[in-house]
mmCIF file of the C-alpha atoms, coordinates in Angstrom:
data_MODEL
# 
_entry.id   MODEL 
# 
loop_
_atom_site.group_PDB 
_atom_site.id 
_atom_site.type_symbol 
_atom_site.label_atom_id 
_atom_site.label_alt_id 
_atom_site.label_comp_id 
_atom_site.label_asym_id 
_atom_site.label_entity_id 
_atom_site.label_seq_id 
_atom_site.pdbx_PDB_ins_code 
_atom_site.Cartn_x 
_atom_site.Cartn_y 
_atom_site.Cartn_z 
_atom_site.occupancy 
_atom_site.B_iso_or_equiv 
_atom_site.pdbx_formal_charge 
_atom_site.auth_seq_id 
_atom_site.auth_comp_id 
_atom_site.auth_asym_id 
_atom_site.auth_atom_id 
_atom_site.pdbx_PDB_model_num 
ATOM 1   C CA . MET A 1 1   ? -1.950  -4.093 15.458  1.00 0.00 ? 1   MET A CA 1 
ATOM 2   C CA . CYS A 1 2   ? -2.291  -7.575 12.804  1.00 0.00 ? 2   CYS A CA 1 
ATOM 3   C CA . ASN A 1 3   ? -5.340  -6.684 10.888  1.00 0.00 ? 3   ASN A CA 1 
ATOM 4   C CA . GLU A 1 4   ? -7.104  -8.953 8.121   1.00 0.00 ? 4   GLU A CA 1 
ATOM 5   C CA . LEU A 1 5   ? -8.056  -6.271 5.887   1.00 0.00 ? 5   LEU A CA 1 
ATOM 6   C CA . PHE A 1 6   ? -4.559  -4.361 6.176   1.00 0.00 ? 6   PHE A CA 1 
ATOM 7   C CA . GLU A 1 7   ? -2.913  -7.949 5.242   1.00 0.00 ? 7   GLU A CA 1 
ATOM 8   C CA . ALA A 1 8   ? -5.192  -8.203 2.199   1.00 0.00 ? 8   ALA A CA 1 
ATOM 9   C CA . PHE A 1 9   ? -3.570  -4.352 1.094   1.00 0.00 ? 9   PHE A CA 1 
ATOM 10  C CA . ASN A 1 10  ? -0.406  -5.630 1.983   1.00 0.00 ? 10  ASN A CA 1 
ATOM 11  C CA . ASN A 1 11  ? -0.513  -8.592 0.058   1.00 0.00 ? 11  ASN A CA 1 
ATOM 12  C CA . GLY A 1 12  ? -2.994  -7.234 -2.629  1.00 0.00 ? 12  GLY A CA 1 
ATOM 13  C CA . SER A 1 13  ? -2.405  -6.126 -6.809  1.00 0.00 ? 13  SER A CA 1 
ATOM 14  C CA . LEU A 1 14  ? -2.641  -3.453 -8.922  1.00 0.00 ? 14  LEU A CA 1 
ATOM 15  C CA . ARG A 1 15  ? -4.662  -4.825 -12.133 1.00 0.00 ? 15  ARG A CA 1 
ATOM 16  C CA . LEU A 1 16  ? -4.745  -3.108 -15.403 1.00 0.00 ? 16  LEU A CA 1 
ATOM 17  C CA . PRO A 1 17  ? -5.364  -4.319 -18.573 1.00 0.00 ? 17  PRO A CA 1 
ATOM 18  C CA . GLY A 1 18  ? -2.102  -6.109 -19.730 1.00 0.00 ? 18  GLY A CA 1 
ATOM 19  C CA . ALA A 1 19  ? -0.399  -5.661 -16.565 1.00 0.00 ? 19  ALA A CA 1 
ATOM 20  C CA . THR A 1 20  ? -0.057  -6.852 -13.129 1.00 0.00 ? 20  THR A CA 1 
ATOM 21  C CA . ALA A 1 21  ? 1.832   -5.488 -9.963  1.00 0.00 ? 21  ALA A CA 1 
ATOM 22  C CA . GLU A 1 22  ? 2.211   -7.538 -6.682  1.00 0.00 ? 22  GLU A CA 1 
ATOM 23  C CA . PHE A 1 23  ? 2.311   -5.591 -3.403  1.00 0.00 ? 23  PHE A CA 1 
ATOM 24  C CA . THR A 1 24  ? 4.474   -7.904 -1.878  1.00 0.00 ? 24  THR A CA 1 
ATOM 25  C CA . ASP A 1 25  ? 7.092   -6.684 -4.230  1.00 0.00 ? 25  ASP A CA 1 
ATOM 26  C CA . ILE A 1 26  ? 7.127   -3.257 -2.878  1.00 0.00 ? 26  ILE A CA 1 
ATOM 27  C CA . PRO A 1 27  ? 9.435   -3.123 -0.201  1.00 0.00 ? 27  PRO A CA 1 
ATOM 28  C CA . TRP A 1 28  ? 8.040   -0.626 2.884   1.00 0.00 ? 28  TRP A CA 1 
ATOM 29  C CA . ALA A 1 29  ? 10.304  2.417  3.445   1.00 0.00 ? 29  ALA A CA 1 
ATOM 30  C CA . LYS A 1 30  ? 10.808  4.635  6.316   1.00 0.00 ? 30  LYS A CA 1 
ATOM 31  C CA . HIS A 1 31  ? 9.575   7.923  6.366   1.00 0.00 ? 31  HIS A CA 1 
ATOM 32  C CA . PRO A 1 32  ? 12.218  10.122 5.164   1.00 0.00 ? 32  PRO A CA 1 
ATOM 33  C CA . ALA A 1 33  ? 10.963  12.562 8.359   1.00 0.00 ? 33  ALA A CA 1 
ATOM 34  C CA . PHE A 1 34  ? 9.210   11.039 10.562  1.00 0.00 ? 34  PHE A CA 1 
ATOM 35  C CA . ASP A 1 35  ? 10.169  8.224  12.949  1.00 0.00 ? 35  ASP A CA 1 
ATOM 36  C CA . GLY A 1 36  ? 7.825   5.124  13.174  1.00 0.00 ? 36  GLY A CA 1 
ATOM 37  C CA . VAL A 1 37  ? 6.134   5.779  9.821   1.00 0.00 ? 37  VAL A CA 1 
ATOM 38  C CA . GLU A 1 38  ? 6.842   3.522  7.121   1.00 0.00 ? 38  GLU A CA 1 
ATOM 39  C CA . LEU A 1 39  ? 5.397   3.711  3.590   1.00 0.00 ? 39  LEU A CA 1 
ATOM 40  C CA . LYS A 1 40  ? 4.695   1.679  0.652   1.00 0.00 ? 40  LYS A CA 1 
ATOM 41  C CA . HIS A 1 41  ? 4.207   3.135  -2.107  1.00 0.00 ? 41  HIS A CA 1 
ATOM 42  C CA . ILE A 1 42  ? 1.601   1.453  -4.623  1.00 0.00 ? 42  ILE A CA 1 
ATOM 43  C CA . VAL A 1 43  ? 1.393   3.648  -7.605  1.00 0.00 ? 43  VAL A CA 1 
ATOM 44  C CA . THR A 1 44  ? 3.997   6.528  -8.175  1.00 0.00 ? 44  THR A CA 1 
ATOM 45  C CA . ALA A 1 45  ? 4.153   9.567  -10.291 1.00 0.00 ? 45  ALA A CA 1 
ATOM 46  C CA . LYS A 1 46  ? 6.233   7.595  -12.726 1.00 0.00 ? 46  LYS A CA 1 
ATOM 47  C CA . ASP A 1 47  ? 3.175   5.141  -12.931 1.00 0.00 ? 47  ASP A CA 1 
ATOM 48  C CA . THR A 1 48  ? 0.803   7.800  -13.545 1.00 0.00 ? 48  THR A CA 1 
ATOM 49  C CA . ASP A 1 49  ? 2.602   10.595 -15.188 1.00 0.00 ? 49  ASP A CA 1 
ATOM 50  C CA . GLY A 1 50  ? 2.555   12.651 -11.754 1.00 0.00 ? 50  GLY A CA 1 
ATOM 51  C CA . GLN A 1 51  ? -1.110  12.539 -11.942 1.00 0.00 ? 51  GLN A CA 1 
ATOM 52  C CA . PHE A 1 52  ? -1.912  10.862 -8.888  1.00 0.00 ? 52  PHE A CA 1 
ATOM 53  C CA . SER A 1 53  ? -0.162  8.598  -6.434  1.00 0.00 ? 53  SER A CA 1 
ATOM 54  C CA . TYR A 1 54  ? -1.282  6.206  -3.837  1.00 0.00 ? 54  TYR A CA 1 
ATOM 55  C CA . HIS A 1 55  ? 0.558   4.507  -0.328  1.00 0.00 ? 55  HIS A CA 1 
ATOM 56  C CA . LEU A 1 56  ? 0.234   2.098  2.266   1.00 0.00 ? 56  LEU A CA 1 
ATOM 57  C CA . VAL A 1 57  ? 0.835   4.223  5.957   1.00 0.00 ? 57  VAL A CA 1 
ATOM 58  C CA . ARG A 1 58  ? 2.136   2.489  9.209   1.00 0.00 ? 58  ARG A CA 1 
ATOM 59  C CA . ILE A 1 59  ? 2.053   4.118  11.862  1.00 0.00 ? 59  ILE A CA 1 
ATOM 60  C CA . ALA A 1 60  ? 3.223   2.647  14.725  1.00 0.00 ? 60  ALA A CA 1 
ATOM 61  C CA . PRO A 1 61  ? 1.603   3.075  18.178  1.00 0.00 ? 61  PRO A CA 1 
ATOM 62  C CA . GLY A 1 62  ? 2.128   6.238  20.011  1.00 0.00 ? 62  GLY A CA 1 
ATOM 63  C CA . LYS A 1 63  ? 4.209   8.145  16.760  1.00 0.00 ? 63  LYS A CA 1 
ATOM 64  C CA . SER A 1 64  ? 3.012   10.696 14.408  1.00 0.00 ? 64  SER A CA 1 
ATOM 65  C CA . ILE A 1 65  ? 3.121   12.469 11.380  1.00 0.00 ? 65  ILE A CA 1 
ATOM 66  C CA . ALA A 1 66  ? 3.921   16.279 12.689  1.00 0.00 ? 66  ALA A CA 1 
ATOM 67  C CA . SER A 1 67  ? 2.062   18.894 11.414  1.00 0.00 ? 67  SER A CA 1 
ATOM 68  C CA . HIS A 1 68  ? 3.258   19.505 7.438   1.00 0.00 ? 68  HIS A CA 1 
ATOM 69  C CA . ILE A 1 69  ? 1.463   21.260 4.422   1.00 0.00 ? 69  ILE A CA 1 
ATOM 70  C CA . HIS A 1 70  ? 1.645   19.747 1.170   1.00 0.00 ? 70  HIS A CA 1 
ATOM 71  C CA . GLU A 1 71  ? 1.491   22.872 -0.790  1.00 0.00 ? 71  GLU A CA 1 
ATOM 72  C CA . THR A 1 72  ? 0.325   21.345 -4.418  1.00 0.00 ? 72  THR A CA 1 
ATOM 73  C CA . GLN A 1 73  ? -1.499  17.890 -3.648  1.00 0.00 ? 73  GLN A CA 1 
ATOM 74  C CA . LEU A 1 74  ? -4.784  17.350 -2.271  1.00 0.00 ? 74  LEU A CA 1 
ATOM 75  C CA . GLU A 1 75  ? -4.161  14.559 0.073   1.00 0.00 ? 75  GLU A CA 1 
ATOM 76  C CA . THR A 1 76  ? -7.127  11.574 1.353   1.00 0.00 ? 76  THR A CA 1 
ATOM 77  C CA . HIS A 1 77  ? -6.856  9.008  4.045   1.00 0.00 ? 77  HIS A CA 1 
ATOM 78  C CA . GLU A 1 78  ? -8.916  6.346  3.904   1.00 0.00 ? 78  GLU A CA 1 
ATOM 79  C CA . VAL A 1 79  ? -8.245  4.433  7.634   1.00 0.00 ? 79  VAL A CA 1 
ATOM 80  C CA . ILE A 1 80  ? -7.820  0.680  7.326   1.00 0.00 ? 80  ILE A CA 1 
ATOM 81  C CA . ALA A 1 81  ? -7.222  -0.455 10.787  1.00 0.00 ? 81  ALA A CA 1 
ATOM 82  C CA . GLY A 1 82  ? -6.037  1.031  13.993  1.00 0.00 ? 82  GLY A CA 1 
ATOM 83  C CA . SER A 1 83  ? -6.896  4.335  15.458  1.00 0.00 ? 83  SER A CA 1 
ATOM 84  C CA . GLY A 1 84  ? -5.731  7.607  16.027  1.00 0.00 ? 84  GLY A CA 1 
ATOM 85  C CA . VAL A 1 85  ? -6.271  11.497 15.756  1.00 0.00 ? 85  VAL A CA 1 
ATOM 86  C CA . CYS A 1 86  ? -5.822  13.766 12.521  1.00 0.00 ? 86  CYS A CA 1 
ATOM 87  C CA . VAL A 1 87  ? -5.654  17.243 13.165  1.00 0.00 ? 87  VAL A CA 1 
ATOM 88  C CA . ASN A 1 88  ? -7.193  18.868 9.691   1.00 0.00 ? 88  ASN A CA 1 
ATOM 89  C CA . ASP A 1 89  ? -7.030  22.272 9.677   1.00 0.00 ? 89  ASP A CA 1 
ATOM 90  C CA . GLY A 1 90  ? -7.031  22.769 13.290  1.00 0.00 ? 90  GLY A CA 1 
ATOM 91  C CA . THR A 1 91  ? -9.777  20.551 13.680  1.00 0.00 ? 91  THR A CA 1 
ATOM 92  C CA . PRO A 1 92  ? -9.466  17.136 15.294  1.00 0.00 ? 92  PRO A CA 1 
ATOM 93  C CA . ILE A 1 93  ? -10.734 14.192 13.517  1.00 0.00 ? 93  ILE A CA 1 
ATOM 94  C CA . SER A 1 94  ? -10.886 10.969 14.930  1.00 0.00 ? 94  SER A CA 1 
ATOM 95  C CA . TYR A 1 95  ? -9.632  8.342  12.977  1.00 0.00 ? 95  TYR A CA 1 
ATOM 96  C CA . THR A 1 96  ? -11.055 4.654  12.951  1.00 0.00 ? 96  THR A CA 1 
ATOM 97  C CA . PRO A 1 97  ? -11.606 2.262  10.214  1.00 0.00 ? 97  PRO A CA 1 
ATOM 98  C CA . GLY A 1 98  ? -13.986 3.730  7.467   1.00 0.00 ? 98  GLY A CA 1 
ATOM 99  C CA . VAL A 1 99  ? -13.064 6.773  8.075   1.00 0.00 ? 99  VAL A CA 1 
ATOM 100 C CA . ILE A 1 100 ? -12.058 8.875  4.898   1.00 0.00 ? 100 ILE A CA 1 
ATOM 101 C CA . SER A 1 101 ? -10.566 12.131 5.614   1.00 0.00 ? 101 SER A CA 1 
ATOM 102 C CA . ILE A 1 102 ? -9.265  14.782 2.487   1.00 0.00 ? 102 ILE A CA 1 
ATOM 103 C CA . MET A 1 103 ? -6.763  17.536 2.914   1.00 0.00 ? 103 MET A CA 1 
ATOM 104 C CA . PRO A 1 104 ? -6.934  19.809 0.132   1.00 0.00 ? 104 PRO A CA 1 
ATOM 105 C CA . SER A 1 105 ? -3.687  21.376 -0.786  1.00 0.00 ? 105 SER A CA 1 
ATOM 106 C CA . GLY A 1 106 ? -2.310  24.156 1.348   1.00 0.00 ? 106 GLY A CA 1 
ATOM 107 C CA . ILE A 1 107 ? -3.970  23.006 4.677   1.00 0.00 ? 107 ILE A CA 1 
ATOM 108 C CA . PRO A 1 108 ? -1.552  21.948 7.329   1.00 0.00 ? 108 PRO A CA 1 
ATOM 109 C CA . HIS A 1 109 ? -2.152  18.491 9.255   1.00 0.00 ? 109 HIS A CA 1 
ATOM 110 C CA . GLU A 1 110 ? -1.058  16.020 11.269  1.00 0.00 ? 110 GLU A CA 1 
ATOM 111 C CA . VAL A 1 111 ? -1.699  12.133 12.381  1.00 0.00 ? 111 VAL A CA 1 
ATOM 112 C CA . ASP A 1 112 ? -1.147  10.941 15.461  1.00 0.00 ? 112 ASP A CA 1 
ATOM 113 C CA . ALA A 1 113 ? -1.582  6.934  16.359  1.00 0.00 ? 113 ALA A CA 1 
ATOM 114 C CA . ASP A 1 114 ? -3.035  5.582  19.437  1.00 0.00 ? 114 ASP A CA 1 
ATOM 115 C CA . THR A 1 115 ? -1.684  2.795  21.480  1.00 0.00 ? 115 THR A CA 1 
ATOM 116 C CA . ASP A 1 116 ? -2.960  0.379  18.747  1.00 0.00 ? 116 ASP A CA 1 
ATOM 117 C CA . GLY A 1 117 ? -1.165  2.048  16.256  1.00 0.00 ? 117 GLY A CA 1 
ATOM 118 C CA . LEU A 1 118 ? -2.484  3.157  12.281  1.00 0.00 ? 118 LEU A CA 1 
ATOM 119 C CA . LEU A 1 119 ? -2.873  1.928  9.175   1.00 0.00 ? 119 LEU A CA 1 
ATOM 120 C CA . LEU A 1 120 ? -4.031  4.194  6.541   1.00 0.00 ? 120 LEU A CA 1 
ATOM 121 C CA . PHE A 1 121 ? -4.069  4.301  2.463   1.00 0.00 ? 121 PHE A CA 1 
ATOM 122 C CA . ALA A 1 122 ? -3.488  7.593  1.151   1.00 0.00 ? 122 ALA A CA 1 
ATOM 123 C CA . LYS A 1 123 ? -3.715  8.899  -2.037  1.00 0.00 ? 123 LYS A CA 1 
ATOM 124 C CA . PHE A 1 124 ? -2.424  12.104 -3.556  1.00 0.00 ? 124 PHE A CA 1 
ATOM 125 C CA . MET A 1 125 ? -3.016  14.234 -6.396  1.00 0.00 ? 125 MET A CA 1 
ATOM 126 C CA . PRO A 1 126 ? -1.500  15.469 -8.441  1.00 0.00 ? 126 PRO A CA 1 
ATOM 127 C CA . ALA A 1 127 ? 1.381   12.830 -7.345  1.00 0.00 ? 127 ALA A CA 1 
ATOM 128 C CA . LEU A 1 128 ? 3.494   12.871 -3.905  1.00 0.00 ? 128 LEU A CA 1 
ATOM 129 C CA . CYS A 1 129 ? 6.117   10.913 -5.800  1.00 0.00 ? 129 CYS A CA 1 
# 
């Protein structure tokens, strides 16, 4: 599941006027509900006054983010590496690098990684955390 583009994100930085945050300083965290899923919280609610949040998502081979709903957040996925399927409002969408998917608030969705795993850049508006 090694991928140069994903490693560029994983080792990247957030650069703003007067401030830089190195992603290598941000630890990976196990997802509290889904086994085999890890998150790196790049931009959080505290950084944006709750307006939005950005997260790197690493889903291990054969693992899933089971069906769930975000009642108040619009969520987007940008597929960086790996492959899988997102079931977005009942419709299966093939996830391969370069695919972007949007889940409006209140829409059920799930993500299943194939045998090579799946690496996503997820964004939430308003912020998830």
